[in-house]
Amino acid sequence: MTEDIKLTKLSSCAGCGAKVGAGVLAKILSDLPILHDDNLLVGFDKSDDAAVYRLSDTQALVQTLDFFPPIADDPYTFGQIAATNALSDVYAMGGEPKLALNIMCVPKSMPKEAVHEILRGGYEKCAEAGAIICGGHSIFDEEPKYGLSVTGFVHPDHMWKNHGAKPGDILFLTKPIGIGVLTAAQKGGLLNPETERKMIRLMTTLNKNARDVLVKYNVHACTDVTGFSFLGHLYEMCSGSDVSAEIDVHSIDFIPEAVEFAQIGILPEGMYRNRTFAEKAVACGDTDLALCDLLFDPQTSGGLLCAVDPKDADAVFEALKDAVLSAQRVGIITEKREKSIYLN
């Protein structure tokens, strides 16, 4: 029976916390050959959320792949979270997901009912997004893993990249921070049912509404905040845009329970990888250590982080308030300074 399955006990790490560190990944990819094609608008060399290939003057294809080990014990919930996370990369490019393929690894001992429930969770979340799962590939593995390869579409003149932010742009975030810490606490059996429900709701909420609001305005850069953390992804945005950012830490919506766990040192391994990657670029100032740790916390199925033209900032903020779980106006882009990110 699926109720007897505890998926998180079958894996050594959870969700996007399993990602290879950004710094390590950059070194691995650094000397790989890049085939030039004028229609390839975004490739792996840009550290972006998805690849984009121009099909015509009015349409470009967006492709991404994302999968990870269980971050929830319930198979159906795990399927929903993994699908939501994979779909997010298309939304982060300003696109609309249309097709998806399953990628799945399962232990030979896993009951068929559990496998079915993982797939059902993915199918239902894709249906909510307006995308169709039309196949996939599965193999046996000692640790379960699930995710999607997602194809979407975007107008080539209106796609977003994780670079292009300009001085004066206002930074917005659309989900709270602290999922990685909560998942670490969950593996230790420390979460109460209410906090676990809150965590699942955050990770199973599509970034569709955020994308649908933001496409109406002048967005200069966008990314989703996932395994590399808020500061890791912002560092990539600033580096690629040749700018710096000032962040008002008190305007960030930290999950209260995550703050409490961080204060007593319950932190995921991925937080330390993210800190190693990005801390050289961050001036933490007087920011409380627990909050700084949370800003390096790997998120699974996190919100969109975007740099918006200041003329549109007030309208964007008002529109996001009714559309997303947590509309946050978190900082401003500045001219390039000694550090990429300054916490205030």
CSV table of C-alpha atoms in Angstrom, one decimal:
chain,number,residue,atom,x,y,z
A,1,MET,CA,0.0,0.0,0.0
A,2,THR,CA,1.2,3.5,-0.8
A,3,GLU,CA,0.5,4.7,2.7
A,4,ASP,CA,3.3,2.4,3.9
A,5,ILE,CA,5.9,4.1,1.7
A,6,LYS,CA,8.2,6.7,3.2
A,7,LEU,CA,9.9,8.0,0.1
A,8,THR,CA,12.3,10.4,1.9
A,9,LYS,CA,13.8,7.4,3.8
A,10,LEU,CA,14.8,5.9,0.5
A,11,SER,CA,17.1,8.8,-0.5
A,12,SER,CA,20.2,10.4,1.0
A,13,CYS,CA,19.1,13.9,-0.1
A,14,ALA,CA,15.9,15.7,-1.0
A,15,GLY,CA,14.6,17.8,-3.9
A,16,CYS,CA,16.8,20.6,-5.3
A,17,GLY,CA,19.1,20.1,-2.4
A,18,ALA,CA,20.5,17.3,-4.5
A,19,LYS,CA,21.8,19.6,-7.2
A,20,VAL,CA,25.5,19.7,-8.0
A,21,GLY,CA,26.9,23.1,-6.7
A,22,ALA,CA,26.9,26.0,-9.1
A,23,GLY,CA,30.6,26.5,-8.8
A,24,VAL,CA,31.4,22.8,-9.4
A,25,LEU,CA,29.0,22.7,-12.3
A,26,ALA,CA,30.5,25.8,-14.0
A,27,LYS,CA,34.0,24.1,-13.9
A,28,ILE,CA,32.6,20.8,-15.4
A,29,LEU,CA,31.0,22.7,-18.3
A,30,SER,CA,33.7,25.2,-18.9
A,31,ASP,CA,35.7,23.5,-21.7
A,32,LEU,CA,32.8,21.7,-23.5
A,33,PRO,CA,32.5,22.8,-27.1
A,34,ILE,CA,29.6,25.1,-28.0
A,35,LEU,CA,28.1,24.6,-31.4
A,36,HIS,CA,27.2,28.0,-32.9
A,37,ASP,CA,23.7,28.4,-34.3
A,38,ASP,CA,22.1,31.8,-34.9
A,39,ASN,CA,18.7,30.4,-33.8
A,40,LEU,CA,20.0,29.2,-30.5
A,41,LEU,CA,19.0,32.1,-28.4
A,42,VAL,CA,20.0,30.6,-25.0
A,43,GLY,CA,22.3,27.7,-24.4
A,44,PHE,CA,24.0,26.0,-21.4
A,45,ASP,CA,26.9,28.5,-21.6
A,46,LYS,CA,24.6,31.2,-20.1
A,47,SER,CA,23.7,29.4,-16.8
A,48,ASP,CA,20.1,30.1,-17.6
A,49,ASP,CA,17.0,28.2,-16.6
A,50,ALA,CA,16.2,26.6,-20.0
A,51,ALA,CA,17.4,26.5,-23.6
A,52,VAL,CA,15.6,28.6,-26.2
A,53,TYR,CA,15.6,28.0,-29.9
A,54,ARG,CA,14.0,30.3,-32.4
A,55,LEU,CA,11.6,28.6,-34.8
A,56,SER,CA,10.3,31.7,-36.5
A,57,ASP,CA,10.1,35.5,-36.1
A,58,THR,CA,7.2,35.0,-33.7
A,59,GLN,CA,7.9,31.7,-31.9
A,60,ALA,CA,10.7,30.1,-30.0
A,61,LEU,CA,10.9,26.7,-28.4
A,62,VAL,CA,11.8,26.5,-24.7
A,63,GLN,CA,13.3,23.3,-23.4
A,64,THR,CA,14.3,22.2,-19.9
A,65,LEU,CA,14.8,19.0,-17.8
A,66,ASP,CA,14.6,18.7,-14.1
A,67,PHE,CA,14.4,15.7,-11.7
A,68,PHE,CA,15.4,14.9,-8.2
A,69,PRO,CA,15.0,12.4,-5.3
A,70,PRO,CA,11.9,12.5,-3.0
A,71,ILE,CA,11.2,15.6,-1.0
A,72,ALA,CA,7.9,14.2,0.4
A,73,ASP,CA,7.0,10.8,1.8
A,74,ASP,CA,3.7,10.6,-0.1
A,75,PRO,CA,4.2,9.4,-3.7
A,76,TYR,CA,1.4,11.5,-5.2
A,77,THR,CA,2.7,14.7,-3.4
A,78,PHE,CA,6.3,13.9,-4.6
A,79,GLY,CA,5.0,13.7,-8.2
A,80,GLN,CA,3.2,17.0,-7.9
A,81,ILE,CA,6.3,18.8,-6.4
A,82,ALA,CA,8.7,17.4,-9.0
A,83,ALA,CA,6.4,18.4,-11.9
A,84,THR,CA,5.8,21.9,-10.5
A,85,ASN,CA,9.5,22.4,-10.1
A,86,ALA,CA,10.3,21.2,-13.7
A,87,LEU,CA,7.5,23.4,-15.2
A,88,SER,CA,8.9,26.4,-13.4
A,89,ASP,CA,12.0,26.7,-15.7
A,90,VAL,CA,9.7,27.5,-18.6
A,91,TYR,CA,7.8,30.1,-16.7
A,92,ALA,CA,11.1,31.7,-15.7
A,93,MET,CA,11.9,32.3,-19.4
A,94,GLY,CA,8.5,33.9,-19.8
A,95,GLY,CA,7.2,30.9,-21.7
A,96,GLU,CA,4.2,28.6,-21.6
A,97,PRO,CA,4.7,24.9,-21.1
A,98,LYS,CA,3.0,22.7,-23.7
A,99,LEU,CA,4.5,19.2,-23.7
A,100,ALA,CA,6.4,17.1,-21.1
A,101,LEU,CA,8.1,13.7,-20.9
A,102,ASN,CA,8.5,11.7,-17.7
A,103,ILE,CA,12.0,10.8,-16.4
A,104,MET,CA,11.9,8.3,-13.6
A,105,CYS,CA,14.1,6.0,-11.5
A,106,VAL,CA,12.5,3.5,-9.1
A,107,PRO,CA,13.8,0.7,-6.9
A,108,LYS,CA,12.7,-2.8,-8.0
A,109,SER,CA,11.0,-3.2,-4.6
A,110,MET,CA,8.8,-0.2,-5.0
A,111,PRO,CA,5.1,-1.2,-5.2
A,112,LYS,CA,3.4,-0.5,-8.5
A,113,GLU,CA,0.8,1.6,-6.7
A,114,ALA,CA,3.5,4.0,-5.5
A,115,VAL,CA,4.9,4.4,-8.9
A,116,HIS,CA,1.4,5.0,-10.3
A,117,GLU,CA,0.8,7.7,-7.7
A,118,ILE,CA,4.1,9.5,-8.4
A,119,LEU,CA,3.1,9.6,-12.1
A,120,ARG,CA,-0.5,10.7,-11.3
A,121,GLY,CA,0.8,13.6,-9.3
A,122,GLY,CA,3.0,14.7,-12.2
A,123,TYR,CA,0.2,14.3,-14.8
A,124,GLU,CA,-2.4,16.3,-12.7
A,125,LYS,CA,0.0,19.2,-12.1
A,126,CYS,CA,0.9,19.3,-15.8
A,127,ALA,CA,-2.8,19.4,-16.7
A,128,GLU,CA,-3.2,22.3,-14.3
A,129,ALA,CA,-0.4,24.1,-16.3
A,130,GLY,CA,-2.0,23.3,-19.6
A,131,ALA,CA,0.8,20.9,-20.6
A,132,ILE,CA,0.5,17.3,-21.8
A,133,ILE,CA,2.7,14.5,-20.7
A,134,CYS,CA,3.1,12.3,-23.8
A,135,GLY,CA,5.7,9.7,-22.8
A,136,GLY,CA,9.0,9.4,-21.0
A,137,HIS,CA,11.6,7.0,-19.8
A,138,SER,CA,12.2,4.9,-16.7
A,139,ILE,CA,14.9,2.8,-15.2
A,140,PHE,CA,15.5,0.8,-12.0
A,141,ASP,CA,17.7,2.5,-9.4
A,142,GLU,CA,18.3,2.0,-5.7
A,143,GLU,CA,17.0,5.5,-5.0
A,144,PRO,CA,13.7,6.8,-6.5
A,145,LYS,CA,13.9,9.9,-8.6
A,146,TYR,CA,11.3,11.7,-10.7
A,147,GLY,CA,11.0,14.7,-12.9
A,148,LEU,CA,10.1,16.0,-16.4
A,149,SER,CA,11.6,17.2,-19.6
A,150,VAL,CA,9.4,20.1,-20.5
A,151,THR,CA,8.9,21.9,-23.9
A,152,GLY,CA,7.2,25.3,-24.1
A,153,PHE,CA,6.9,28.3,-26.3
A,154,VAL,CA,7.7,32.0,-26.1
A,155,HIS,CA,7.9,34.9,-28.5
A,156,PRO,CA,11.7,35.4,-29.2
A,157,ASP,CA,11.4,39.1,-28.7
A,158,HIS,CA,9.7,38.8,-25.3
A,159,MET,CA,11.6,35.9,-23.6
A,160,TRP,CA,13.3,36.5,-20.3
A,161,LYS,CA,16.9,35.6,-19.4
A,162,ASN,CA,18.7,35.5,-16.1
A,163,HIS,CA,20.8,38.4,-17.2
A,164,GLY,CA,19.9,41.8,-18.6
A,165,ALA,CA,19.0,43.6,-15.3
A,166,LYS,CA,19.7,47.3,-15.4
A,167,PRO,CA,20.6,49.8,-12.7
A,168,GLY,CA,17.4,51.2,-11.2
A,169,ASP,CA,15.4,48.0,-11.7
A,170,ILE,CA,13.3,46.8,-8.8
A,171,LEU,CA,13.7,43.2,-7.6
A,172,PHE,CA,10.6,41.1,-6.9
A,173,LEU,CA,10.2,37.6,-5.4
A,174,THR,CA,7.0,35.5,-5.5
A,175,LYS,CA,7.3,32.8,-2.8
A,176,PRO,CA,8.7,32.7,0.7
A,177,ILE,CA,12.2,31.5,1.6
A,178,GLY,CA,13.1,28.5,3.8
A,179,ILE,CA,12.0,25.3,2.1
A,180,GLY,CA,15.4,23.7,2.3
A,181,VAL,CA,15.6,24.1,6.0
A,182,LEU,CA,12.1,22.7,6.4
A,183,THR,CA,13.0,19.6,4.4
A,184,ALA,CA,16.0,19.1,6.5
A,185,ALA,CA,13.8,19.3,9.6
A,186,GLN,CA,11.3,16.9,8.0
A,187,LYS,CA,14.0,14.2,7.4
A,188,GLY,CA,14.7,14.5,11.1
A,189,GLY,CA,11.0,14.1,12.0
A,190,LEU,CA,10.8,17.6,13.5
A,191,LEU,CA,7.9,19.1,11.4
A,192,ASN,CA,4.4,19.3,12.8
A,193,PRO,CA,1.6,18.5,10.4
A,194,GLU,CA,0.6,22.1,9.9
A,195,THR,CA,4.1,23.2,8.9
A,196,GLU,CA,4.4,20.2,6.6
A,197,ARG,CA,1.1,21.1,4.8
A,198,LYS,CA,2.4,24.7,4.4
A,199,MET,CA,5.6,23.4,2.9
A,200,ILE,CA,3.8,21.2,0.5
A,201,ARG,CA,1.4,24.0,-0.6
A,202,LEU,CA,4.4,26.2,-1.4
A,203,MET,CA,6.2,23.5,-3.5
A,204,THR,CA,3.0,22.5,-5.4
A,205,THR,CA,2.0,26.0,-6.4
A,206,LEU,CA,2.8,26.7,-10.0
A,207,ASN,CA,4.6,29.9,-11.0
A,208,LYS,CA,2.0,30.3,-13.8
A,209,ASN,CA,0.2,33.1,-12.1
A,210,ALA,CA,3.4,35.0,-11.5
A,211,ARG,CA,4.4,34.6,-15.1
A,212,ASP,CA,1.0,35.6,-16.4
A,213,VAL,CA,1.2,38.9,-14.4
A,214,LEU,CA,4.8,39.7,-15.3
A,215,VAL,CA,4.5,39.2,-19.1
A,216,LYS,CA,2.3,42.3,-19.1
A,217,TYR,CA,5.2,44.5,-17.9
A,218,ASN,CA,8.8,45.3,-18.7
A,219,VAL,CA,10.9,42.5,-17.1
A,220,HIS,CA,14.6,42.9,-17.8
A,221,ALA,CA,15.8,39.6,-16.2
A,222,CYS,CA,14.1,36.7,-14.4
A,223,THR,CA,15.0,33.4,-12.8
A,224,ASP,CA,13.3,30.9,-10.5
A,225,VAL,CA,14.9,30.5,-7.0
A,226,THR,CA,15.7,26.8,-6.7
A,227,GLY,CA,18.7,24.7,-5.6
A,228,PHE,CA,21.3,27.5,-5.8
A,229,SER,CA,19.4,29.6,-3.3
A,230,PHE,CA,18.2,33.2,-3.4
A,231,LEU,CA,21.7,34.6,-3.2
A,232,GLY,CA,23.2,32.0,-5.6
A,233,HIS,CA,20.6,32.8,-8.3
A,234,LEU,CA,20.8,36.5,-7.7
A,235,TYR,CA,24.6,36.3,-7.9
A,236,GLU,CA,24.3,34.7,-11.3
A,237,MET,CA,21.8,37.4,-12.4
A,238,CYS,CA,24.1,40.2,-11.2
A,239,SER,CA,27.2,38.6,-12.8
A,240,GLY,CA,25.6,38.1,-16.1
A,241,SER,CA,24.2,41.6,-16.1
A,242,ASP,CA,27.4,43.3,-14.9
A,243,VAL,CA,25.5,45.0,-12.1
A,244,SER,CA,25.1,44.8,-8.3
A,245,ALA,CA,22.0,44.5,-6.1
A,246,GLU,CA,21.0,46.0,-2.7
A,247,ILE,CA,18.6,43.7,-0.8
A,248,ASP,CA,16.3,44.8,2.0
A,249,VAL,CA,16.4,41.7,4.1
A,250,HIS,CA,13.5,42.8,6.2
A,251,SER,CA,11.2,42.9,3.1
A,252,ILE,CA,11.9,39.2,2.4
A,253,ASP,CA,9.2,36.7,3.5
A,254,PHE,CA,11.0,34.1,5.5
A,255,ILE,CA,9.0,31.1,6.6
A,256,PRO,CA,8.8,31.6,10.4
A,257,GLU,CA,9.4,27.9,11.2
A,258,ALA,CA,12.4,27.8,8.9
A,259,VAL,CA,13.9,30.8,10.8
A,260,GLU,CA,13.4,28.9,14.1
A,261,PHE,CA,15.1,25.8,12.8
A,262,ALA,CA,18.0,27.8,11.2
A,263,GLN,CA,18.6,29.5,14.6
A,264,ILE,CA,19.3,26.2,16.2
A,265,GLY,CA,21.5,25.0,13.4
A,266,ILE,CA,19.2,22.7,11.4
A,267,LEU,CA,20.5,23.4,7.9
A,268,PRO,CA,20.7,21.3,4.7
A,269,GLU,CA,24.0,20.3,3.1
A,270,GLY,CA,23.2,22.3,0.0
A,271,MET,CA,23.2,25.5,2.1
A,272,TYR,CA,27.0,25.1,2.6
A,273,ARG,CA,27.6,24.4,-1.1
A,274,ASN,CA,25.7,27.6,-2.0
A,275,ARG,CA,27.6,29.6,0.6
A,276,THR,CA,30.9,28.4,-0.8
A,277,PHE,CA,29.8,29.4,-4.3
A,278,ALA,CA,28.4,32.9,-3.6
A,279,GLU,CA,29.6,34.2,-0.3
A,280,LYS,CA,32.6,36.0,-1.9
A,281,ALA,CA,30.2,38.2,-3.8
A,282,VAL,CA,27.9,39.0,-0.8
A,283,ALA,CA,28.3,41.8,1.8
A,284,CYS,CA,26.2,40.5,4.6
A,285,GLY,CA,26.6,43.6,6.8
A,286,ASP,CA,24.7,43.2,10.1
A,287,THR,CA,22.3,40.6,8.8
A,288,ASP,CA,21.4,38.0,11.4
A,289,LEU,CA,23.3,34.7,10.8
A,290,ALA,CA,20.2,32.6,10.6
A,291,LEU,CA,18.6,34.9,8.0
A,292,CYS,CA,21.9,34.9,6.0
A,293,ASP,CA,21.9,31.1,6.1
A,294,LEU,CA,18.3,31.1,4.8
A,295,LEU,CA,19.3,33.3,1.9
A,296,PHE,CA,21.8,30.5,0.9
A,297,ASP,CA,19.1,27.8,1.5
A,298,PRO,CA,18.4,25.6,-1.5
A,299,GLN,CA,14.8,26.0,-2.5
A,300,THR,CA,12.7,23.4,-4.2
A,301,SER,CA,10.0,24.7,-6.5
A,302,GLY,CA,10.7,28.3,-5.3
A,303,GLY,CA,9.3,31.5,-6.7
A,304,LEU,CA,10.3,33.8,-9.5
A,305,LEU,CA,13.0,36.4,-8.9
A,306,CYS,CA,12.8,39.2,-11.4
A,307,ALA,CA,14.3,42.6,-12.2
A,308,VAL,CA,11.5,45.0,-13.4
A,309,ASP,CA,11.7,48.4,-15.0
A,310,PRO,CA,11.2,51.0,-12.2
A,311,LYS,CA,8.3,52.6,-14.2
A,312,ASP,CA,6.4,49.4,-13.9
A,313,ALA,CA,7.3,48.5,-10.3
A,314,ASP,CA,4.3,49.8,-8.4
A,315,ALA,CA,1.9,48.3,-10.9
A,316,VAL,CA,3.7,44.9,-10.8
A,317,PHE,CA,3.6,44.9,-7.0
A,318,GLU,CA,-0.1,45.5,-6.9
A,319,ALA,CA,-0.9,42.9,-9.5
A,320,LEU,CA,1.3,40.3,-7.8
A,321,LYS,CA,-0.4,40.7,-4.5
A,322,ASP,CA,-3.6,39.1,-5.8
A,323,ALA,CA,-1.8,36.5,-8.0
A,324,VAL,CA,0.9,34.8,-6.0
A,325,LEU,CA,1.5,33.3,-2.5
A,326,SER,CA,3.9,36.1,-1.4
A,327,ALA,CA,4.5,39.3,-3.4
A,328,GLN,CA,7.8,40.7,-2.2
A,329,ARG,CA,9.6,43.9,-3.3
A,330,VAL,CA,13.0,42.9,-2.1
A,331,GLY,CA,15.6,45.3,-3.5
A,332,ILE,CA,17.1,47.3,-6.3
A,333,ILE,CA,19.7,46.9,-9.0
A,334,THR,CA,22.6,49.3,-8.9
A,335,GLU,CA,25.7,50.1,-10.9
A,336,LYS,CA,28.4,47.5,-10.6
A,337,ARG,CA,30.3,47.8,-7.2
A,338,GLU,CA,33.0,45.8,-5.4
A,339,LYS,CA,30.5,43.1,-4.3
A,340,SER,CA,27.6,41.8,-6.4
A,341,ILE,CA,25.1,41.8,-3.5
A,342,TYR,CA,24.7,44.0,-0.4
A,343,LEU,CA,22.4,43.0,2.3
A,344,ASN,CA,20.8,45.8,4.3
